[in-house]
Amino acid sequence: MGRSRRPRFMADAMLGRLARWLRVLDFDTRYQPALTDHQLVELANAEGRILLTRDRHLVRFLRPDQALLLGSQVPLVQLQEVIGACRLPPPPRLFRRCLLCNTPLCPARPEDLSGRPPPLPPDGMAPVFQCPHCRRLYWPGSHTRRMREALQRALPDWLPGG
């Protein structure tokens, strides 16, 4: 499945943590918990997104064009369900999307870091990325290490090491 053919997702209000994990894996995943079920289905259909939900009623009565009904309440198990059901390929790299707003990240410029440097490793050579939409900074730190470790435990045969 080529990059242009990667599925895009819409997560319902109960799946915010799943949306973040999909974004870590660089899958375009919209999450707008304030939308009504009708608005959610309408937007997912209009944008050709697979609607991720645990709500059987939503799937049965609103009939989204593409939906995946998840069984688990555990975000990393939900992630396993999505990967299996959609036959998703492992991403070439992790942490390429803003975890808050889903926008692809760009390398931060020195002027973007002025006055707000992230805690860098001792060599000071860690790459820093910025969301061009919400301006949030991202860098490899203990939080990304813990997330990588959690993904490796949850997806040992799917996610390449490192």
PDB file of N, CA and C in Angstrom, residues 34-122:
ATOM      1  N   ALA A  34     -16.104  17.013  20.098  1.00  0.00           N
ATOM      2  CA  ALA A  34     -17.289  17.857  20.234  1.00  0.00           C
ATOM      3  C   ALA A  34     -18.336  17.598  19.147  1.00  0.00           C
ATOM      4  N   LEU A  35     -17.983  16.860  18.100  1.00  0.00           N
ATOM      5  CA  LEU A  35     -18.935  16.599  17.020  1.00  0.00           C
ATOM      6  C   LEU A  35     -20.027  15.634  17.477  1.00  0.00           C
ATOM      7  N   THR A  36     -21.226  15.844  16.973  1.00  0.00           N
ATOM      8  CA  THR A  36     -22.303  14.882  17.210  1.00  0.00           C
ATOM      9  C   THR A  36     -22.042  13.650  16.351  1.00  0.00           C
ATOM     10  N   ASP A  37     -22.741  12.575  16.637  1.00  0.00           N
ATOM     11  CA  ASP A  37     -22.576  11.361  15.830  1.00  0.00           C
ATOM     12  C   ASP A  37     -22.893  11.627  14.362  1.00  0.00           C
ATOM     13  N   HIS A  38     -23.958  12.391  14.099  1.00  0.00           N
ATOM     14  CA  HIS A  38     -24.325  12.708  12.720  1.00  0.00           C
ATOM     15  C   HIS A  38     -23.217  13.498  12.022  1.00  0.00           C
ATOM     16  N   GLN A  39     -22.649  14.495  12.712  1.00  0.00           N
ATOM     17  CA  GLN A  39     -21.568  15.291  12.138  1.00  0.00           C
ATOM     18  C   GLN A  39     -20.329  14.432  11.895  1.00  0.00           C
ATOM     19  N   LEU A  40     -20.053  13.542  12.824  1.00  0.00           N
ATOM     20  CA  LEU A  40     -18.900  12.648  12.715  1.00  0.00           C
ATOM     21  C   LEU A  40     -19.001  11.783  11.464  1.00  0.00           C
ATOM     22  N   VAL A  41     -20.157  11.177  11.263  1.00  0.00           N
ATOM     23  CA  VAL A  41     -20.372  10.315  10.099  1.00  0.00           C
ATOM     24  C   VAL A  41     -20.316  11.142   8.819  1.00  0.00           C
ATOM     25  N   GLU A  42     -20.933  12.300   8.826  1.00  0.00           N
ATOM     26  CA  GLU A  42     -20.932  13.161   7.642  1.00  0.00           C
ATOM     27  C   GLU A  42     -19.511  13.564   7.249  1.00  0.00           C
ATOM     28  N   LEU A  43     -18.702  13.953   8.229  1.00  0.00           N
ATOM     29  CA  LEU A  43     -17.334  14.362   7.958  1.00  0.00           C
ATOM     30  C   LEU A  43     -16.475  13.176   7.509  1.00  0.00           C
ATOM     31  N   ALA A  44     -16.609  12.037   8.173  1.00  0.00           N
ATOM     32  CA  ALA A  44     -15.857  10.842   7.775  1.00  0.00           C
ATOM     33  C   ALA A  44     -16.200  10.457   6.338  1.00  0.00           C
ATOM     34  N   ASN A  45     -17.483  10.478   5.999  1.00  0.00           N
ATOM     35  CA  ASN A  45     -17.902  10.144   4.630  1.00  0.00           C
ATOM     36  C   ASN A  45     -17.360  11.153   3.625  1.00  0.00           C
ATOM     37  N   ALA A  46     -17.468  12.442   3.943  1.00  0.00           N
ATOM     38  CA  ALA A  46     -17.026  13.490   3.016  1.00  0.00           C
ATOM     39  C   ALA A  46     -15.521  13.418   2.753  1.00  0.00           C
ATOM     40  N   GLU A  47     -14.747  12.998   3.751  1.00  0.00           N
ATOM     41  CA  GLU A  47     -13.294  12.959   3.612  1.00  0.00           C
ATOM     42  C   GLU A  47     -12.765  11.566   3.292  1.00  0.00           C
ATOM     43  N   GLY A  48     -13.652  10.596   3.103  1.00  0.00           N
ATOM     44  CA  GLY A  48     -13.224   9.243   2.772  1.00  0.00           C
ATOM     45  C   GLY A  48     -12.444   8.569   3.893  1.00  0.00           C
ATOM     46  N   ARG A  49     -12.809   8.857   5.130  1.00  0.00           N
ATOM     47  CA  ARG A  49     -12.111   8.310   6.294  1.00  0.00           C
ATOM     48  C   ARG A  49     -12.841   7.086   6.839  1.00  0.00           C
ATOM     49  N   ILE A  50     -12.078   6.186   7.429  1.00  0.00           N
ATOM     50  CA  ILE A  50     -12.649   5.042   8.120  1.00  0.00           C
ATOM     51  C   ILE A  50     -13.016   5.509   9.521  1.00  0.00           C
ATOM     52  N   LEU A  51     -14.278   5.386   9.870  1.00  0.00           N
ATOM     53  CA  LEU A  51     -14.748   5.795  11.190  1.00  0.00           C
ATOM     54  C   LEU A  51     -14.440   4.698  12.193  1.00  0.00           C
ATOM     55  N   LEU A  52     -13.685   5.035  13.217  1.00  0.00           N
ATOM     56  CA  LEU A  52     -13.348   4.107  14.292  1.00  0.00           C
ATOM     57  C   LEU A  52     -14.266   4.387  15.469  1.00  0.00           C
ATOM     58  N   THR A  53     -14.932   3.347  15.952  1.00  0.00           N
ATOM     59  CA  THR A  53     -15.891   3.535  17.034  1.00  0.00           C
ATOM     60  C   THR A  53     -16.089   2.246  17.822  1.00  0.00           C
ATOM     61  N   ARG A  54     -16.632   2.394  19.013  1.00  0.00           N
ATOM     62  CA  ARG A  54     -17.076   1.243  19.802  1.00  0.00           C
ATOM     63  C   ARG A  54     -18.608   1.246  19.881  1.00  0.00           C
ATOM     64  N   ASP A  55     -19.233   2.216  19.242  1.00  0.00           N
ATOM     65  CA  ASP A  55     -20.672   2.450  19.328  1.00  0.00           C
ATOM     66  C   ASP A  55     -21.421   1.677  18.237  1.00  0.00           C
ATOM     67  N   ARG A  56     -21.987   0.540  18.613  1.00  0.00           N
ATOM     68  CA  ARG A  56     -22.742  -0.288  17.659  1.00  0.00           C
ATOM     69  C   ARG A  56     -23.940   0.467  17.088  1.00  0.00           C
ATOM     70  N   HIS A  57     -24.578   1.249  17.926  1.00  0.00           N
ATOM     71  CA  HIS A  57     -25.749   2.024  17.495  1.00  0.00           C
ATOM     72  C   HIS A  57     -25.374   2.976  16.359  1.00  0.00           C
ATOM     73  N   LEU A  58     -24.250   3.659  16.503  1.00  0.00           N
ATOM     74  CA  LEU A  58     -23.793   4.599  15.473  1.00  0.00           C
ATOM     75  C   LEU A  58     -23.609   3.873  14.143  1.00  0.00           C
ATOM     76  N   VAL A  59     -22.961   2.722  14.173  1.00  0.00           N
ATOM     77  CA  VAL A  59     -22.708   1.974  12.935  1.00  0.00           C
ATOM     78  C   VAL A  59     -24.009   1.451  12.345  1.00  0.00           C
ATOM     79  N   ARG A  60     -24.883   0.915  13.191  1.00  0.00           N
ATOM     80  CA  ARG A  60     -26.119   0.298  12.716  1.00  0.00           C
ATOM     81  C   ARG A  60     -27.097   1.323  12.139  1.00  0.00           C
ATOM     82  N   PHE A  61     -27.256   2.458  12.812  1.00  0.00           N
ATOM     83  CA  PHE A  61     -28.300   3.393  12.404  1.00  0.00           C
ATOM     84  C   PHE A  61     -27.819   4.542  11.518  1.00  0.00           C
ATOM     85  N   LEU A  62     -26.579   4.958  11.661  1.00  0.00           N
ATOM     86  CA  LEU A  62     -26.093   6.070  10.839  1.00  0.00           C
ATOM     87  C   LEU A  62     -25.335   5.588   9.610  1.00  0.00           C
ATOM     88  N   ARG A  63     -24.955   4.346   9.596  1.00  0.00           N
ATOM     89  CA  ARG A  63     -24.347   3.670   8.447  1.00  0.00           C
ATOM     90  C   ARG A  63     -23.255   4.472   7.739  1.00  0.00           C
ATOM     91  N   PRO A  64     -22.150   4.697   8.419  1.00  0.00           N
ATOM     92  CA  PRO A  64     -21.039   5.379   7.739  1.00  0.00           C
ATOM     93  C   PRO A  64     -20.561   4.553   6.551  1.00  0.00           C
ATOM     94  N   ASP A  65     -20.014   5.228   5.538  1.00  0.00           N
ATOM     95  CA  ASP A  65     -19.510   4.533   4.349  1.00  0.00           C
ATOM     96  C   ASP A  65     -18.456   3.493   4.718  1.00  0.00           C
ATOM     97  N   GLN A  66     -17.547   3.855   5.631  1.00  0.00           N
ATOM     98  CA  GLN A  66     -16.488   2.954   6.090  1.00  0.00           C
ATOM     99  C   GLN A  66     -16.411   3.059   7.603  1.00  0.00           C
ATOM    100  N   ALA A  67     -16.521   1.934   8.282  1.00  0.00           N
ATOM    101  CA  ALA A  67     -16.445   1.955   9.739  1.00  0.00           C
ATOM    102  C   ALA A  67     -15.751   0.705  10.233  1.00  0.00           C
ATOM    103  N   LEU A  68     -15.101   0.853  11.366  1.00  0.00           N
ATOM    104  CA  LEU A  68     -14.513  -0.276  12.048  1.00  0.00           C
ATOM    105  C   LEU A  68     -15.006  -0.238  13.483  1.00  0.00           C
ATOM    106  N   LEU A  69     -15.771  -1.247  13.844  1.00  0.00           N
ATOM    107  CA  LEU A  69     -16.326  -1.364  15.185  1.00  0.00           C
ATOM    108  C   LEU A  69     -15.301  -2.093  16.049  1.00  0.00           C
ATOM    109  N   LEU A  70     -14.795  -1.411  17.062  1.00  0.00           N
ATOM    110  CA  LEU A  70     -13.752  -1.968  17.916  1.00  0.00           C
ATOM    111  C   LEU A  70     -14.364  -2.620  19.149  1.00  0.00           C
ATOM    112  N   GLY A  71     -13.735  -3.678  19.621  1.00  0.00           N
ATOM    113  CA  GLY A  71     -14.263  -4.405  20.763  1.00  0.00           C
ATOM    114  C   GLY A  71     -13.623  -4.038  22.084  1.00  0.00           C
ATOM    115  N   SER A  72     -12.351  -3.668  22.063  1.00  0.00           N
ATOM    116  CA  SER A  72     -11.620  -3.438  23.305  1.00  0.00           C
ATOM    117  C   SER A  72     -11.797  -2.017  23.822  1.00  0.00           C
ATOM    118  N   GLN A  73     -11.588  -1.874  25.125  1.00  0.00           N
ATOM    119  CA  GLN A  73     -11.558  -0.554  25.748  1.00  0.00           C
ATOM    120  C   GLN A  73     -10.125  -0.088  25.970  1.00  0.00           C
ATOM    121  N   VAL A  74      -9.158  -0.945  25.697  1.00  0.00           N
ATOM    122  CA  VAL A  74      -7.741  -0.665  25.949  1.00  0.00           C
ATOM    123  C   VAL A  74      -7.109  -0.089  24.678  1.00  0.00           C
ATOM    124  N   PRO A  75      -6.562   1.140  24.744  1.00  0.00           N
ATOM    125  CA  PRO A  75      -6.061   1.792  23.532  1.00  0.00           C
ATOM    126  C   PRO A  75      -5.054   0.986  22.717  1.00  0.00           C
ATOM    127  N   LEU A  76      -4.078   0.345  23.335  1.00  0.00           N
ATOM    128  CA  LEU A  76      -3.094  -0.409  22.551  1.00  0.00           C
ATOM    129  C   LEU A  76      -3.689  -1.690  21.969  1.00  0.00           C
ATOM    130  N   VAL A  77      -4.695  -2.251  22.611  1.00  0.00           N
ATOM    131  CA  VAL A  77      -5.400  -3.401  22.028  1.00  0.00           C
ATOM    132  C   VAL A  77      -6.269  -2.916  20.868  1.00  0.00           C
ATOM    133  N   GLN A  78      -6.887  -1.747  21.023  1.00  0.00           N
ATOM    134  CA  GLN A  78      -7.643  -1.142  19.915  1.00  0.00           C
ATOM    135  C   GLN A  78      -6.725  -0.919  18.724  1.00  0.00           C
ATOM    136  N   LEU A  79      -5.507  -0.451  18.995  1.00  0.00           N
ATOM    137  CA  LEU A  79      -4.535  -0.231  17.931  1.00  0.00           C
ATOM    138  C   LEU A  79      -4.232  -1.543  17.203  1.00  0.00           C
ATOM    139  N   GLN A  80      -4.084  -2.619  17.946  1.00  0.00           N
ATOM    140  CA  GLN A  80      -3.867  -3.932  17.334  1.00  0.00           C
ATOM    141  C   GLN A  80      -5.056  -4.307  16.451  1.00  0.00           C
ATOM    142  N   GLU A  81      -6.274  -4.017  16.924  1.00  0.00           N
ATOM    143  CA  GLU A  81      -7.471  -4.314  16.129  1.00  0.00           C
ATOM    144  C   GLU A  81      -7.467  -3.545  14.816  1.00  0.00           C
ATOM    145  N   VAL A  82      -7.135  -2.271  14.865  1.00  0.00           N
ATOM    146  CA  VAL A  82      -7.122  -1.433  13.662  1.00  0.00           C
ATOM    147  C   VAL A  82      -6.050  -1.930  12.687  1.00  0.00           C
ATOM    148  N   ILE A  83      -4.856  -2.196  13.193  1.00  0.00           N
ATOM    149  CA  ILE A  83      -3.762  -2.671  12.343  1.00  0.00           C
ATOM    150  C   ILE A  83      -4.152  -3.972  11.652  1.00  0.00           C
ATOM    151  N   GLY A  84      -4.743  -4.901  12.403  1.00  0.00           N
ATOM    152  CA  GLY A  84      -5.141  -6.180  11.829  1.00  0.00           C
ATOM    153  C   GLY A  84      -6.275  -6.057  10.833  1.00  0.00           C
ATOM    154  N   ALA A  85      -7.323  -5.343  11.202  1.00  0.00           N
ATOM    155  CA  ALA A  85      -8.505  -5.226  10.339  1.00  0.00           C
ATOM    156  C   ALA A  85      -8.204  -4.464   9.051  1.00  0.00           C
ATOM    157  N   CYS A  86      -7.365  -3.447   9.135  1.00  0.00           N
ATOM    158  CA  CYS A  86      -7.052  -2.615   7.964  1.00  0.00           C
ATOM    159  C   CYS A  86      -5.775  -3.052   7.261  1.00  0.00           C
ATOM    160  N   ARG A  87      -5.132  -4.082   7.798  1.00  0.00           N
ATOM    161  CA  ARG A  87      -3.868  -4.587   7.248  1.00  0.00           C
ATOM    162  C   ARG A  87      -2.875  -3.445   7.013  1.00  0.00           C
ATOM    163  N   LEU A  88      -2.659  -2.674   8.061  1.00  0.00           N
ATOM    164  CA  LEU A  88      -1.782  -1.510   7.958  1.00  0.00           C
ATOM    165  C   LEU A  88      -0.326  -1.922   7.895  1.00  0.00           C
ATOM    166  N   PRO A  89       0.437  -1.243   7.054  1.00  0.00           N
ATOM    167  CA  PRO A  89       1.884  -1.501   7.003  1.00  0.00           C
ATOM    168  C   PRO A  89       2.575  -0.748   8.138  1.00  0.00           C
ATOM    169  N   PRO A  90       3.684  -1.281   8.622  1.00  0.00           N
ATOM    170  CA  PRO A  90       4.445  -0.520   9.622  1.00  0.00           C
ATOM    171  C   PRO A  90       4.923   0.799   9.019  1.00  0.00           C
ATOM    172  N   PRO A  91       4.980   1.839   9.820  1.00  0.00           N
ATOM    173  CA  PRO A  91       5.441   3.136   9.299  1.00  0.00           C
ATOM    174  C   PRO A  91       6.952   3.144   9.134  1.00  0.00           C
ATOM    175  N   PRO A  92       7.457   3.920   8.167  1.00  0.00           N
ATOM    176  CA  PRO A  92       8.908   4.032   8.032  1.00  0.00           C
ATOM    177  C   PRO A  92       9.531   4.732   9.244  1.00  0.00           C
ATOM    178  N   ARG A  93       8.800   5.688   9.821  1.00  0.00           N
ATOM    179  CA  ARG A  93       9.276   6.434  10.997  1.00  0.00           C
ATOM    180  C   ARG A  93       8.093   6.755  11.893  1.00  0.00           C
ATOM    181  N   LEU A  94       8.397   6.910  13.162  1.00  0.00           N
ATOM    182  CA  LEU A  94       7.379   7.291  14.146  1.00  0.00           C
ATOM    183  C   LEU A  94       7.462   8.790  14.414  1.00  0.00           C
ATOM    184  N   PHE A  95       6.435   9.309  15.059  1.00  0.00           N
ATOM    185  CA  PHE A  95       6.410  10.689  15.544  1.00  0.00           C
ATOM    186  C   PHE A  95       6.587  11.701  14.415  1.00  0.00           C
ATOM    187  N   ARG A  96       5.773  11.582  13.378  1.00  0.00           N
ATOM    188  CA  ARG A  96       5.821  12.520  12.260  1.00  0.00           C
ATOM    189  C   ARG A  96       4.576  13.396  12.174  1.00  0.00           C
ATOM    190  N   ARG A  97       3.641  13.206  13.121  1.00  0.00           N
ATOM    191  CA  ARG A  97       2.423  14.020  13.162  1.00  0.00           C
ATOM    192  C   ARG A  97       2.273  14.643  14.534  1.00  0.00           C
ATOM    193  N   CYS A  98       1.630  15.790  14.565  1.00  0.00           N
ATOM    194  CA  CYS A  98       1.310  16.406  15.844  1.00  0.00           C
ATOM    195  C   CYS A  98       0.316  15.504  16.572  1.00  0.00           C
ATOM    196  N   LEU A  99       0.621  15.176  17.810  1.00  0.00           N
ATOM    197  CA  LEU A  99      -0.261  14.307  18.577  1.00  0.00           C
ATOM    198  C   LEU A  99      -1.538  15.021  18.989  1.00  0.00           C
ATOM    199  N   LEU A 100      -1.538  16.345  18.959  1.00  0.00           N
ATOM    200  CA  LEU A 100      -2.715  17.107  19.350  1.00  0.00           C
ATOM    201  C   LEU A 100      -3.645  17.429  18.176  1.00  0.00           C
ATOM    202  N   CYS A 101      -3.061  17.884  17.055  1.00  0.00           N
ATOM    203  CA  CYS A 101      -3.935  18.358  15.969  1.00  0.00           C
ATOM    204  C   CYS A 101      -3.799  17.581  14.664  1.00  0.00           C
ATOM    205  N   ASN A 102      -2.916  16.564  14.621  1.00  0.00           N
ATOM    206  CA  ASN A 102      -2.811  15.658  13.477  1.00  0.00           C
ATOM    207  C   ASN A 102      -2.027  16.224  12.292  1.00  0.00           C
ATOM    208  N   THR A 103      -1.497  17.422  12.387  1.00  0.00           N
ATOM    209  CA  THR A 103      -0.769  18.044  11.288  1.00  0.00           C
ATOM    210  C   THR A 103       0.616  17.405  11.145  1.00  0.00           C
ATOM    211  N   PRO A 104       1.082  17.128   9.910  1.00  0.00           N
ATOM    212  CA  PRO A 104       2.450  16.627   9.747  1.00  0.00           C
ATOM    213  C   PRO A 104       3.463  17.639  10.294  1.00  0.00           C
ATOM    214  N   LEU A 105       4.482  17.121  10.981  1.00  0.00           N
ATOM    215  CA  LEU A 105       5.499  17.967  11.596  1.00  0.00           C
ATOM    216  C   LEU A 105       6.557  18.390  10.584  1.00  0.00           C
ATOM    217  N   CYS A 106       7.212  19.510  10.876  1.00  0.00           N
ATOM    218  CA  CYS A 106       8.322  20.031  10.079  1.00  0.00           C
ATOM    219  C   CYS A 106       9.524  20.202  10.994  1.00  0.00           C
ATOM    220  N   PRO A 107      10.731  20.137  10.434  1.00  0.00           N
ATOM    221  CA  PRO A 107      11.901  20.439  11.268  1.00  0.00           C
ATOM    222  C   PRO A 107      11.786  21.859  11.825  1.00  0.00           C
ATOM    223  N   ALA A 108      12.099  22.001  13.101  1.00  0.00           N
ATOM    224  CA  ALA A 108      12.047  23.333  13.721  1.00  0.00           C
ATOM    225  C   ALA A 108      13.262  24.134  13.267  1.00  0.00           C
ATOM    226  N   ARG A 109      13.049  25.412  13.059  1.00  0.00           N
ATOM    227  CA  ARG A 109      14.132  26.323  12.712  1.00  0.00           C
ATOM    228  C   ARG A 109      14.675  26.935  14.010  1.00  0.00           C
ATOM    229  N   PRO A 110      15.898  27.401  14.005  1.00  0.00           N
ATOM    230  CA  PRO A 110      16.453  27.995  15.229  1.00  0.00           C
ATOM    231  C   PRO A 110      15.571  29.103  15.803  1.00  0.00           C
ATOM    232  N   GLU A 111      14.971  29.916  14.938  1.00  0.00           N
ATOM    233  CA  GLU A 111      14.108  30.991  15.441  1.00  0.00           C
ATOM    234  C   GLU A 111      12.831  30.459  16.095  1.00  0.00           C
ATOM    235  N   ASP A 112      12.411  29.229  15.737  1.00  0.00           N
ATOM    236  CA  ASP A 112      11.247  28.618  16.381  1.00  0.00           C
ATOM    237  C   ASP A 112      11.550  28.233  17.823  1.00  0.00           C
ATOM    238  N   LEU A 113      12.835  28.019  18.111  1.00  0.00           N
ATOM    239  CA  LEU A 113      13.250  27.565  19.442  1.00  0.00           C
ATOM    240  C   LEU A 113      13.607  28.716  20.368  1.00  0.00           C
ATOM    241  N   SER A 114      13.664  29.916  19.844  1.00  0.00           N
ATOM    242  CA  SER A 114      14.074  31.073  20.629  1.00  0.00           C
ATOM    243  C   SER A 114      13.211  31.233  21.875  1.00  0.00           C
ATOM    244  N   GLY A 115      13.867  31.187  23.016  1.00  0.00           N
ATOM    245  CA  GLY A 115      13.158  31.398  24.273  1.00  0.00           C
ATOM    246  C   GLY A 115      12.440  30.185  24.811  1.00  0.00           C
ATOM    247  N   ARG A 116      12.444  29.094  24.108  1.00  0.00           N
ATOM    248  CA  ARG A 116      11.751  27.894  24.603  1.00  0.00           C
ATOM    249  C   ARG A 116      12.459  26.615  24.159  1.00  0.00           C
ATOM    250  N   PRO A 117      13.721  26.497  24.516  1.00  0.00           N
ATOM    251  CA  PRO A 117      14.434  25.299  24.097  1.00  0.00           C
ATOM    252  C   PRO A 117      13.919  24.053  24.818  1.00  0.00           C
ATOM    253  N   PRO A 118      13.787  22.965  24.096  1.00  0.00           N
ATOM    254  CA  PRO A 118      13.409  21.711  24.741  1.00  0.00           C
ATOM    255  C   PRO A 118      14.610  21.144  25.487  1.00  0.00           C
ATOM    256  N   PRO A 119      14.367  20.291  26.457  1.00  0.00           N
ATOM    257  CA  PRO A 119      15.501  19.645  27.132  1.00  0.00           C
ATOM    258  C   PRO A 119      16.169  18.667  26.171  1.00  0.00           C
ATOM    259  N   LEU A 120      17.364  18.986  25.748  1.00  0.00           N
ATOM    260  CA  LEU A 120      18.074  18.170  24.774  1.00  0.00           C
ATOM    261  C   LEU A 120      19.026  17.201  25.468  1.00  0.00           C
ATOM    262  N   PRO A 121      19.391  16.136  24.768  1.00  0.00           N
ATOM    263  CA  PRO A 121      20.375  15.216  25.344  1.00  0.00           C
ATOM    264  C   PRO A 121      21.717  15.934  25.502  1.00  0.00           C
ATOM    265  N   PRO A 122      22.650  15.336  26.254  1.00  0.00           N
ATOM    266  CA  PRO A 122      23.920  16.011  26.540  1.00  0.00           C
ATOM    267  C   PRO A 122      24.671  16.498  25.297  1.00  0.00           C
TER     268      PRO A 122
END
